[in-house]
Short mmCIF file of C-alpha atoms and ligand atoms in Angstrom, two decimals:
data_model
loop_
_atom_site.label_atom_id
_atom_site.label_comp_id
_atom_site.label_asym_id
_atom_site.label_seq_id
_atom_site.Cartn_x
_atom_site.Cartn_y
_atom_site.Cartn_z
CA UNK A 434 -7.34 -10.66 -19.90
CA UNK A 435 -6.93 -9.87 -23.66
CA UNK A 436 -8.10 -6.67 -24.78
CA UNK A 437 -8.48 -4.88 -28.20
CA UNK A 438 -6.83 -1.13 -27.82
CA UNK A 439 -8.07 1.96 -30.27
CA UNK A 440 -6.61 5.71 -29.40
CA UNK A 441 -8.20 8.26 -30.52
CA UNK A 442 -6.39 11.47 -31.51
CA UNK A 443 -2.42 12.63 -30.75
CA UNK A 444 -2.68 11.51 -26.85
CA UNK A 445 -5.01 8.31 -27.80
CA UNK A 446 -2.89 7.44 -30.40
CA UNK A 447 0.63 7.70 -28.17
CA UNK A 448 -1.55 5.50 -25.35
CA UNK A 449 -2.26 3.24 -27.81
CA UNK A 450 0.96 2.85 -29.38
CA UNK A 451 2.43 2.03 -25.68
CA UNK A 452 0.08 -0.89 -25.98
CA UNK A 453 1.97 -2.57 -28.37
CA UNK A 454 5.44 -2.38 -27.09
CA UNK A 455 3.71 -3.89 -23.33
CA UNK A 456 1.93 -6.49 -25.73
CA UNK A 457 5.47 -7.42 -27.05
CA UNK A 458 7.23 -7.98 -23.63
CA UNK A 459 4.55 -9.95 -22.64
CA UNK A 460 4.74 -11.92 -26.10
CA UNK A 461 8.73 -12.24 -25.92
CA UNK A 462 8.56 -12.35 -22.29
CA UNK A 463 5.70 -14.71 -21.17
CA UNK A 464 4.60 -16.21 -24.21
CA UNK A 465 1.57 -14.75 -24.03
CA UNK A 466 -0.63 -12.19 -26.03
CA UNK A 467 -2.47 -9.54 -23.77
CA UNK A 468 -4.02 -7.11 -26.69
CA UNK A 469 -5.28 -9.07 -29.93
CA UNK A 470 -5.24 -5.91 -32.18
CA UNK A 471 -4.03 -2.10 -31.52
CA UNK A 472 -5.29 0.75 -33.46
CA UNK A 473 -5.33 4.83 -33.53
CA UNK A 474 -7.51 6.28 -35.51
CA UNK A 475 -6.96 10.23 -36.28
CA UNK A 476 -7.95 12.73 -38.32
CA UNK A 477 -4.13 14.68 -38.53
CA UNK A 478 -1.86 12.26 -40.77
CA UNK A 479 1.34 13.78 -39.07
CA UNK A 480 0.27 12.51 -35.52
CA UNK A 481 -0.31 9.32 -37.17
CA UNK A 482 2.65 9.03 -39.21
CA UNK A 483 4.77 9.88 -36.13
CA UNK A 484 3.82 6.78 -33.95
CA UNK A 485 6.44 4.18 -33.33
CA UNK A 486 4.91 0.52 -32.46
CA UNK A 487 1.68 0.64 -34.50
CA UNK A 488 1.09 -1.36 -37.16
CA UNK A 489 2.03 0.85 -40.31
CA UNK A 490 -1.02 0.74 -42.47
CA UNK A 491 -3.93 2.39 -43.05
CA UNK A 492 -5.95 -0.79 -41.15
CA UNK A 493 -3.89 -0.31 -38.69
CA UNK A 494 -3.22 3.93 -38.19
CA UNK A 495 -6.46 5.43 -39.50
CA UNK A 496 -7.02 8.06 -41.39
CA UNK A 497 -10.65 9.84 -41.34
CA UNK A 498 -11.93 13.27 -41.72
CA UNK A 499 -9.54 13.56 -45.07
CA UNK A 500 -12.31 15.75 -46.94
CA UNK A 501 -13.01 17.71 -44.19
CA UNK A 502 -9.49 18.66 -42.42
CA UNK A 503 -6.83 18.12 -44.88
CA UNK A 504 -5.49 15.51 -42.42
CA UNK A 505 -4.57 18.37 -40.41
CA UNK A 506 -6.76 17.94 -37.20
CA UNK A 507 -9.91 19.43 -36.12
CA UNK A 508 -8.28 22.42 -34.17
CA UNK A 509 -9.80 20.60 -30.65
CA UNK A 510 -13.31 21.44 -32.37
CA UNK A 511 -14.98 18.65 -30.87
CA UNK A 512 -18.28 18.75 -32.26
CA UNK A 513 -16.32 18.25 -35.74
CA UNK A 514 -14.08 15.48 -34.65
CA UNK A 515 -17.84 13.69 -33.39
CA UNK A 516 -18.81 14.42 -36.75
CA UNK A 517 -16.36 13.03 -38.89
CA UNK A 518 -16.08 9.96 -37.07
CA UNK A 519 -19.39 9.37 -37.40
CA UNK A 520 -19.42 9.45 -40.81
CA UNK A 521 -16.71 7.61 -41.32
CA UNK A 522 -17.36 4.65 -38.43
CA UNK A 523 -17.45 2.07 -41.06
CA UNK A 524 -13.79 2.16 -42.11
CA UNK A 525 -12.81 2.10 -37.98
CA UNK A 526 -14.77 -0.99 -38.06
CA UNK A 527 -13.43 -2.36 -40.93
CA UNK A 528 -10.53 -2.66 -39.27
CA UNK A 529 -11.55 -3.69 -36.05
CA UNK A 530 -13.70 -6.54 -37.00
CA UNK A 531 -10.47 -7.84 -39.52
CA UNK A 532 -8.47 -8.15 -35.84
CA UNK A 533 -6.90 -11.76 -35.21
CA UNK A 534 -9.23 -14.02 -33.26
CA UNK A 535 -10.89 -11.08 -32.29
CA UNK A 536 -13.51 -13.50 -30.53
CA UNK A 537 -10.83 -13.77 -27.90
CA UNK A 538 -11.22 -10.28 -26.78
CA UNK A 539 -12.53 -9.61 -23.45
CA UNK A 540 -12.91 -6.25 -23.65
CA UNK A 541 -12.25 -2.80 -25.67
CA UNK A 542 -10.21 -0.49 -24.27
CA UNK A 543 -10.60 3.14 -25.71
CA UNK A 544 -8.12 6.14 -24.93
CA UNK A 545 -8.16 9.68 -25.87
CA UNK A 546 -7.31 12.86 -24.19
CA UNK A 547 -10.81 15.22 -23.35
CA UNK A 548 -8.75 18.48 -24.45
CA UNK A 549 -8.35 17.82 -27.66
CA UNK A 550 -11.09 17.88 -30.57
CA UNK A 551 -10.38 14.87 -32.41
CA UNK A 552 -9.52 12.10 -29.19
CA UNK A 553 -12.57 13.83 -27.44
CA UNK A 554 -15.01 13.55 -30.46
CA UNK A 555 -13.95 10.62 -31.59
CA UNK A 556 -14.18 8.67 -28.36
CA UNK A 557 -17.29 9.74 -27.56
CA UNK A 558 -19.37 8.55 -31.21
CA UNK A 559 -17.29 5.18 -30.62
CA UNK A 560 -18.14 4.12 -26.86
CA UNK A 561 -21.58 4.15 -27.79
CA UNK A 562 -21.25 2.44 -31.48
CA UNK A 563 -18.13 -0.18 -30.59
CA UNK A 564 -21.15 -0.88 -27.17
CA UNK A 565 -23.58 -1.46 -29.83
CA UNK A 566 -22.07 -3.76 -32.20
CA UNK A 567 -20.11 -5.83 -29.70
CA UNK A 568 -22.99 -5.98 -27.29
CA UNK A 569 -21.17 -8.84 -25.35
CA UNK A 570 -18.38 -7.15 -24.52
CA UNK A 571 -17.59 -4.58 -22.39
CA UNK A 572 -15.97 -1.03 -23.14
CA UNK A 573 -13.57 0.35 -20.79
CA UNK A 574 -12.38 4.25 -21.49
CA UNK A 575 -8.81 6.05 -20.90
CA UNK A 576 -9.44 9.69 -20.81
CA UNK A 577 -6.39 12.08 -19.85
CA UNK A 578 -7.39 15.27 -18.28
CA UNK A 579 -5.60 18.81 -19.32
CA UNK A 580 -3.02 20.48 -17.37
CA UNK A 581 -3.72 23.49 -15.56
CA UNK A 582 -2.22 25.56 -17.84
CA UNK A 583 -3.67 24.61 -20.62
CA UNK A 584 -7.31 24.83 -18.65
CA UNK A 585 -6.14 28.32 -17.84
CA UNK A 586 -5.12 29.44 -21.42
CA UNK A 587 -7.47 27.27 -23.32
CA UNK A 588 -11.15 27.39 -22.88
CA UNK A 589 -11.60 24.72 -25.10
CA UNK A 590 -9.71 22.44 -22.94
CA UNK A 591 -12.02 22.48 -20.45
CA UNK A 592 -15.54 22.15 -22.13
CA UNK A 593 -14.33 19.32 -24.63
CA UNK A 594 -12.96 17.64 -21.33
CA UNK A 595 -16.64 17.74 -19.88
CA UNK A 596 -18.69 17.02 -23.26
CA UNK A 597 -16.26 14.01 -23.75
CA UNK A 598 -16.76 12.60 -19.51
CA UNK A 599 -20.35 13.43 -19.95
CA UNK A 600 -20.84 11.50 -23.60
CA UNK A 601 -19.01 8.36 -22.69
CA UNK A 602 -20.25 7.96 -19.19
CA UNK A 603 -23.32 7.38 -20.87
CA UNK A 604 -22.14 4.80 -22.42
CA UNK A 605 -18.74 3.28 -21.59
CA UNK A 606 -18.74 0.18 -18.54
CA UNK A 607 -15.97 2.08 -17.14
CA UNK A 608 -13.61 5.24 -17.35
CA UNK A 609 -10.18 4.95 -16.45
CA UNK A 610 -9.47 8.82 -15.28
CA UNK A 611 -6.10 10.22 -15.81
CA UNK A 612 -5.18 13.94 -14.88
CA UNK A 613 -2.68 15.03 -16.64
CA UNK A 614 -1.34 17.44 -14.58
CA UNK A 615 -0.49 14.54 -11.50
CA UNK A 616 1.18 12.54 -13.52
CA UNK A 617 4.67 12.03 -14.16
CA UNK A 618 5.34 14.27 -11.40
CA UNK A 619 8.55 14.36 -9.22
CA UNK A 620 8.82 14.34 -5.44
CA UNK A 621 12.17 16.73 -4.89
CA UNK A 622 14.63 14.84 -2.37
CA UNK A 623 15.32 17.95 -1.49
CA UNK A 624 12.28 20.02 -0.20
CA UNK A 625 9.85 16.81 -0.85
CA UNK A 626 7.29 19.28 -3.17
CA UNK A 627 6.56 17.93 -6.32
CA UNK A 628 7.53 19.35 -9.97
CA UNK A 629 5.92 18.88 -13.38
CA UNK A 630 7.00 16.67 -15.87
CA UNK A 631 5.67 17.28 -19.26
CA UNK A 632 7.18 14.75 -20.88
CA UNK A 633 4.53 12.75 -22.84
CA UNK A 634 6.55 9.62 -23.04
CA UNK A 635 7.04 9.34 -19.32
CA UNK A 636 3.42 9.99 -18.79
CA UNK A 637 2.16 7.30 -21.02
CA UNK A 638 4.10 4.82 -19.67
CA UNK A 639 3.15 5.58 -16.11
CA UNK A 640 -0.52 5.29 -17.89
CA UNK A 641 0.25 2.08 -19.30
CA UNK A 642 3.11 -0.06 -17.77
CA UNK A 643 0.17 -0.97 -14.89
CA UNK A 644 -1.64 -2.53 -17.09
CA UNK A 645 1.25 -4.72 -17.99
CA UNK A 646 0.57 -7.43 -14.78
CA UNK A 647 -3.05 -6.54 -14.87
CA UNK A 648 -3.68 -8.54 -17.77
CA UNK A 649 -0.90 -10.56 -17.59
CA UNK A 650 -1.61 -12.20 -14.26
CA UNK A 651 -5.20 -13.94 -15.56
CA UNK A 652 -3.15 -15.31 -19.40
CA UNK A 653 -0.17 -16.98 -17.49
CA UNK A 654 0.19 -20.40 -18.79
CA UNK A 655 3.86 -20.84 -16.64
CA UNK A 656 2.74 -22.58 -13.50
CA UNK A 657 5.71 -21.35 -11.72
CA UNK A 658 4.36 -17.81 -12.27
CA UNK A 659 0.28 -18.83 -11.48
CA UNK A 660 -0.75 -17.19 -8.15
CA UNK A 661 -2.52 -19.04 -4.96
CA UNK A 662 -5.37 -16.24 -5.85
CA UNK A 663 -5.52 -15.59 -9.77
CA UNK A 664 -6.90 -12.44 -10.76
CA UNK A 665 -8.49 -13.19 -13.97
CA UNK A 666 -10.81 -11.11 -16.49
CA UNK A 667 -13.65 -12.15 -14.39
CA UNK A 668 -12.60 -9.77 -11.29
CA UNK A 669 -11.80 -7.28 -13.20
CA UNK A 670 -15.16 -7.17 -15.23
CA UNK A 671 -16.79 -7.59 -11.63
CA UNK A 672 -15.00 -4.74 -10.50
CA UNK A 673 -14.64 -1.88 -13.35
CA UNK A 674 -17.93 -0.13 -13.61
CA UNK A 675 -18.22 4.12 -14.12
CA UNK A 676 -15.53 6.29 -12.46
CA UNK A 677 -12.40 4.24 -11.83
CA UNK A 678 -8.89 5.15 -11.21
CA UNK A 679 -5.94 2.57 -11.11
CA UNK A 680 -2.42 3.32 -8.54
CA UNK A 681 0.47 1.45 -9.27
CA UNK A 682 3.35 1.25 -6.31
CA UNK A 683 7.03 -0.50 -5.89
CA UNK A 684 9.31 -1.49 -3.19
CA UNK A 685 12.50 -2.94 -4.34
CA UNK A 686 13.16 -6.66 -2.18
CA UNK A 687 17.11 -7.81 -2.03
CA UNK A 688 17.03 -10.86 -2.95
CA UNK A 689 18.41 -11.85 0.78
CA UNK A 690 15.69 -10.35 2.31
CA UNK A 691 13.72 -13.28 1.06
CA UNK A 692 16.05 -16.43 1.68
CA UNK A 693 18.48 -15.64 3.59
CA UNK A 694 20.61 -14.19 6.66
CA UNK A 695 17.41 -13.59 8.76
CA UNK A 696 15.28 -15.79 10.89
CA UNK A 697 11.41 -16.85 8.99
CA UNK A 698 9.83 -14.68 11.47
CA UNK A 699 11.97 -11.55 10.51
CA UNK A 700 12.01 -12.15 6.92
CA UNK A 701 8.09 -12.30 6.68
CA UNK A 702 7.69 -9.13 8.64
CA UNK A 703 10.11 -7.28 6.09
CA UNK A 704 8.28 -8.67 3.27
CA UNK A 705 4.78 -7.36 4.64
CA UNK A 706 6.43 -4.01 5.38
CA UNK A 707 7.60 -4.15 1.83
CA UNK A 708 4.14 -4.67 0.49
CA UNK A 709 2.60 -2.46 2.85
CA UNK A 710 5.24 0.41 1.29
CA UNK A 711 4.44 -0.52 -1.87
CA UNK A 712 0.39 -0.14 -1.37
CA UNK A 713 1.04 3.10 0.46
CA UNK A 714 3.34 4.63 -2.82
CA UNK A 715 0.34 2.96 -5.36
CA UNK A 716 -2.21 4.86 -2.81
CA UNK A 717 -0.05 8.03 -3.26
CA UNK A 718 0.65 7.91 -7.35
CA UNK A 719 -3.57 7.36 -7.90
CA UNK A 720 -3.39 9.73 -10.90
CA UNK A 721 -6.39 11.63 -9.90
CA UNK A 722 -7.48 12.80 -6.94
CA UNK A 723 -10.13 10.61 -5.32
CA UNK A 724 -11.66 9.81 -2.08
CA UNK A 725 -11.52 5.53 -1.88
CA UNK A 726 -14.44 5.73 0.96
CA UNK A 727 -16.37 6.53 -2.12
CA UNK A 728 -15.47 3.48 -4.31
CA UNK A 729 -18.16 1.10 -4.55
CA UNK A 730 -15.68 -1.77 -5.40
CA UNK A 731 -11.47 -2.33 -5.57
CA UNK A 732 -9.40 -4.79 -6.71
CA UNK A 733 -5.68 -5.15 -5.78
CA UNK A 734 -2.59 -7.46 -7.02
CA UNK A 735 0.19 -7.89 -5.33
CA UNK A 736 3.02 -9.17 -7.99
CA UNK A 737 6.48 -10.76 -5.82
CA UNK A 738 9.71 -12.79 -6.35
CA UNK A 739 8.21 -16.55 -7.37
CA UNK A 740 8.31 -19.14 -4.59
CA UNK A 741 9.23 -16.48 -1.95
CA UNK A 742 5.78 -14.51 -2.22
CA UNK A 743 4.25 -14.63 1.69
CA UNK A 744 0.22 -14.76 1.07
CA UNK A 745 0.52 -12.84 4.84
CA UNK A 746 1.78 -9.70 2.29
CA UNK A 747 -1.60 -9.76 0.28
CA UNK A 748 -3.92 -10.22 4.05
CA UNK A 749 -2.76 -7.33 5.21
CA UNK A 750 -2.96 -5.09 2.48
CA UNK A 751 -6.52 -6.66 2.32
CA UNK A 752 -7.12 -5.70 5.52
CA UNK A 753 -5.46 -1.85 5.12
CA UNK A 754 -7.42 -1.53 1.78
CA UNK A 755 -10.61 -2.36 4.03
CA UNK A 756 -10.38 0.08 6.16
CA UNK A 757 -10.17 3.32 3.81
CA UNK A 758 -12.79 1.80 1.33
CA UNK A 759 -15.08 0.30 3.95
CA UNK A 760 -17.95 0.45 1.42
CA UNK A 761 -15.91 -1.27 -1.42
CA UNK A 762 -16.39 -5.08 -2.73
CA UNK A 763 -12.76 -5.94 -2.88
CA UNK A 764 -11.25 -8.35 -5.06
CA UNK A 765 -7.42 -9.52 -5.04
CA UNK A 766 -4.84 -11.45 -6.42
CA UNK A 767 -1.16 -12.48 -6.11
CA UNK A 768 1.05 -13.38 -9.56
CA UNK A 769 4.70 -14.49 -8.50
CA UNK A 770 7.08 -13.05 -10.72
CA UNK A 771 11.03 -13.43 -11.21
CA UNK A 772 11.47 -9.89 -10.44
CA UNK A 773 13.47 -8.63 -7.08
CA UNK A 774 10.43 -5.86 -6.11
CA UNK A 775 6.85 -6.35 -4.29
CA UNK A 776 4.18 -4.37 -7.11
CA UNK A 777 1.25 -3.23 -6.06
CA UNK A 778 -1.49 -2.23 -8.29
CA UNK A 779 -4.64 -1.01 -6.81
CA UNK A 780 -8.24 0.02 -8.52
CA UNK A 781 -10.81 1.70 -6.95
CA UNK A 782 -14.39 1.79 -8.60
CA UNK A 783 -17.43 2.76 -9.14
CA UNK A 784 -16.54 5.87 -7.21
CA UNK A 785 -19.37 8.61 -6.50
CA UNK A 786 -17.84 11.80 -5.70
CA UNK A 787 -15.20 13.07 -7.93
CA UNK A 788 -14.78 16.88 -6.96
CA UNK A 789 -12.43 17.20 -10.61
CA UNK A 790 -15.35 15.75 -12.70
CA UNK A 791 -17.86 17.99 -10.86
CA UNK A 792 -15.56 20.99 -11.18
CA UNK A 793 -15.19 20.59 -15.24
CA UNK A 794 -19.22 20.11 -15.12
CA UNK A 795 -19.67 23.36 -13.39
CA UNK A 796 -16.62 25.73 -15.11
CA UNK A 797 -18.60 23.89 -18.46
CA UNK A 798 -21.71 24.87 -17.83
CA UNK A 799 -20.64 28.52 -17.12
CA UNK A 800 -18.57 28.40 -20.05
CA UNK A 801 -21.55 27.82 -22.07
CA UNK A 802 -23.35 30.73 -20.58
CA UNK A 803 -20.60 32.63 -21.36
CA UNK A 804 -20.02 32.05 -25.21
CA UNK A 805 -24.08 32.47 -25.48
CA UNK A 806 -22.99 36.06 -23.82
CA UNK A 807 -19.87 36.32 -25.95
CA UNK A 808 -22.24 35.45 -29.39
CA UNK A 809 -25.01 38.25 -28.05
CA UNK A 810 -22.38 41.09 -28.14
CA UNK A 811 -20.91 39.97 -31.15
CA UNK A 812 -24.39 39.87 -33.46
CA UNK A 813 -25.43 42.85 -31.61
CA UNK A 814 -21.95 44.79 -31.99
CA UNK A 815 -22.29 43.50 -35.56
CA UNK A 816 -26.25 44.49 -36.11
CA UNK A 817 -24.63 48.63 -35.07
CA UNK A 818 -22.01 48.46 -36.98
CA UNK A 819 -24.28 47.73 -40.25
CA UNK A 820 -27.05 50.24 -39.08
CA UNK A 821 -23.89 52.96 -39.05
CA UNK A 822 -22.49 52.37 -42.63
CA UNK A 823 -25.96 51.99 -44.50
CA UNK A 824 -25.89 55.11 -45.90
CA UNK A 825 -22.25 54.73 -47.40
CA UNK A 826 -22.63 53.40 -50.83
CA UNK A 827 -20.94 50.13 -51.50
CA UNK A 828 -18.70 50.12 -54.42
CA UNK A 829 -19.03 46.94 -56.58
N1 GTP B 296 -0.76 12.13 -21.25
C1 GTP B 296 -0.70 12.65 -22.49
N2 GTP B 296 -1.37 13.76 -22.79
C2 GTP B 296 -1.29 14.23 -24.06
C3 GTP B 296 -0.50 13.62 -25.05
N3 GTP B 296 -0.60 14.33 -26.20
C4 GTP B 296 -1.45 15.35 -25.92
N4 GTP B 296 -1.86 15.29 -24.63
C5 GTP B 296 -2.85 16.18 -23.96
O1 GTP B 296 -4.01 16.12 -24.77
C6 GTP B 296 -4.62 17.39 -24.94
C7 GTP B 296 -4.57 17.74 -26.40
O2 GTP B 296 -5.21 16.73 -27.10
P1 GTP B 296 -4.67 15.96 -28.38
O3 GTP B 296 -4.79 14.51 -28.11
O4 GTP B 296 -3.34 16.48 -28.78
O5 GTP B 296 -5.78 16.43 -29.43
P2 GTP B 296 -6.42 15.62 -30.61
O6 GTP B 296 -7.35 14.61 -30.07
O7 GTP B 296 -5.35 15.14 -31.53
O8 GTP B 296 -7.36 16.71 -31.31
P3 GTP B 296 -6.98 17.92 -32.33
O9 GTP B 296 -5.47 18.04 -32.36
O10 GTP B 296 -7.67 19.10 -31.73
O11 GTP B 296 -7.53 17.52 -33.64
C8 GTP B 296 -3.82 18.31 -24.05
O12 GTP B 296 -4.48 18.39 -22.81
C9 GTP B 296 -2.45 17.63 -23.91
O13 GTP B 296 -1.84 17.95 -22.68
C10 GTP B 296 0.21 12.43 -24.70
O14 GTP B 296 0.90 11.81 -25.50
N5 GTP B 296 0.07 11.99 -23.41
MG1 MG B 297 -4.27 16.35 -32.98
#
């Protein structure tokens, strides 16, 4: 699947930029091109100056809101970072429509953070025009949800986060969900709790590296590395549609596991247990908290050593995944890769009940009751103060 990758804002524009360095191992790699054209667009020059694999032009790392920020940001003042890139669409599309063989693209993929002002504005005015003007192709979103903290100290956080879900749900065919704040986290060997890791690099990759084999396994052209069961764009168009949220999982496979020392029988077993650990640790990393009974569809890939891979691996996860998303259409596919380690990448779809989603709608909606408050006690606290002074004379 080939895909054409815009980031909005700091955390869009980081996503983004990890786009091109997985485009490049698959180039140097594979021989094969997996995203025809990469672009952020933001409205602080600093952010954009500071990415690494971008393209470094203004086509390429764009510049909008100049009149109106000072290239400084919007200050997560979302309704301004909607604004701006509405009025300045034209020059995103500039560049987007100059992309290479841009024909080829399957889909858009948008990212942004819903925190911010800029990502959150931004994304949300371009789902619905980038829908409109490339009516043939579908739009697929990357939102990252705040930390707790930030929710906590940051009101802002929180009601951008639900304008931005609400606005592109609308309007994007699907929204990969990302929170933040299970991401990147560490399981202690010692007590087994988890800590926080806040380091953005990390995170990204663990938001983007999956996508790596995704669209990878459908482009192969080495027939060595072509699966019995190719997953190509078409399952994955079938199967993104509103709510999604993509698990990625590893079990490392010595390479004598596979060939040698132990009878066909033995080996096979170990290889399913392998894939069923790897499932279970995909299952576990989902980096948002979701119920897969809910998921109207799922897709899963199972990527192993080529000319070893045991089609017995990718049944039984089949038959796992079944049973905890027994209302789900499920797709799969295998890719055989030269790598010692069984990957598992699972997607689950179209789900209904996301208690995070619901939770930002309802804090949101109180929020907004409480500003209207917060704006009453101001004008009236405002009004008194005016009716107290008018008899003081003003000097001029
Ligand atoms: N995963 C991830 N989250 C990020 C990254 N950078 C910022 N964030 C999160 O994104 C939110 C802040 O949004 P930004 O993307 O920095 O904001 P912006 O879109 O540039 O908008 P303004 O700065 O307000 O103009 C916070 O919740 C951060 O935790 C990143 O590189 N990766
Ligand atoms: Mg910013």
């Amino acid at each position: 699947m080939k895909v054409t990758v815009v980031g909005f804002g700091q955390c869009g524009g980081k996503i983004a930029d990890e786009f091109v360095r997985i485009n490049r191992t698959a180039i140097n790699r594979r021989g094969i091109e997996i995203c025809l054209g990469v672009y952020a667009v933001n409205t602080d020059a600093a952010d954009l100056a500071g990415l690494h694999q971008i393209k470094d032009d203004y086509k390429h790392r764009i510049l909008i809101g100049g009149n109106k920020t000072g290239g400084h940001g919007v200050g997560k003042i979302n309704e301004l970072g909607a604004l701006v890139t509405k009025e300045e669409s034209a020059k995103i599309f500039d560049s987007i429509d100059g992309t290479k063989r841009l024909y080829e693209t399957d889909a858009f993929l948008l990212a942004a953070s819903g925190g911010g002002g800029t990502g959150s504005g931004a994304i949300s005015v371009m789902t619905k025009l980038i829908k409109e003007h490339f009516s043939d192709k579908p739009v697929y979103d990357i939102v990252v949800l705040p930390f707790e903290h930030e929710e906590q100290t940051e009101e802002r956080s929180t009601f951008n986060t639900a304008a931005c879900l609400k606005s592109i749900n609308a309007s994007a065919d699907a929204l990969f969900i990302y929170d933040n704040q299970r991401l990147g986290r560490k399981e202690s060997s010692l007590n087994g709790n988890f800590t926080l890791n806040g380091n953005f690099t990390e995170i990204n990759k663990e938001i983007v590296d999956p996508f790596y084999d995704l669209l990878c396994a459908g482009e192969e052209t080495n027939r060595k590395f072509i699966g019995s069961k190719t997953l190509d764009a078409g399952d994955i168009k079938q199967t993104l549609t509103g709510w999604t949220c993509m698990g990625f999982g590893r079990a490392d496979v010595p390479v004598f596991n596979f060939s040698f020392g132990k009878s066909g029988f033995a080996s096979r077993n170990s290889q399913i247990a392998k894939g069923v650990q790897a499932m279970e640790q995909a299952l576990a990393n989902l980096p948002l908290e979701c119920n897969a009974a809910d998921a109207g569809r799922a897709l899963f890939l199972v990527s192993g050593p080529a000319g070893e891979m045991n089609m017995e691996i990718v049944k039984e996860i089949g038959i796992r995944l079944r049973k905890i998303a027994p209302q789900a259409t499920i797709r799969n596919g295998d890719y055989p890769r030269e790598k010692d380690v069984i990957d598992v990448h699972i997607i689950f779809s179209a789900l209904s009940h996301l208690g995070k989603i619901r939770e930002y709608y309802v804090k949101s909606s109180n929020l907004i009751k409480e500003y209207q408050r917060r704006r009453e006690n101001l004008e009236r606290d405002q009004r008194e103060m005016g009716d107290l002074g008018k008899d003081i004379p003003a000097l001029s």
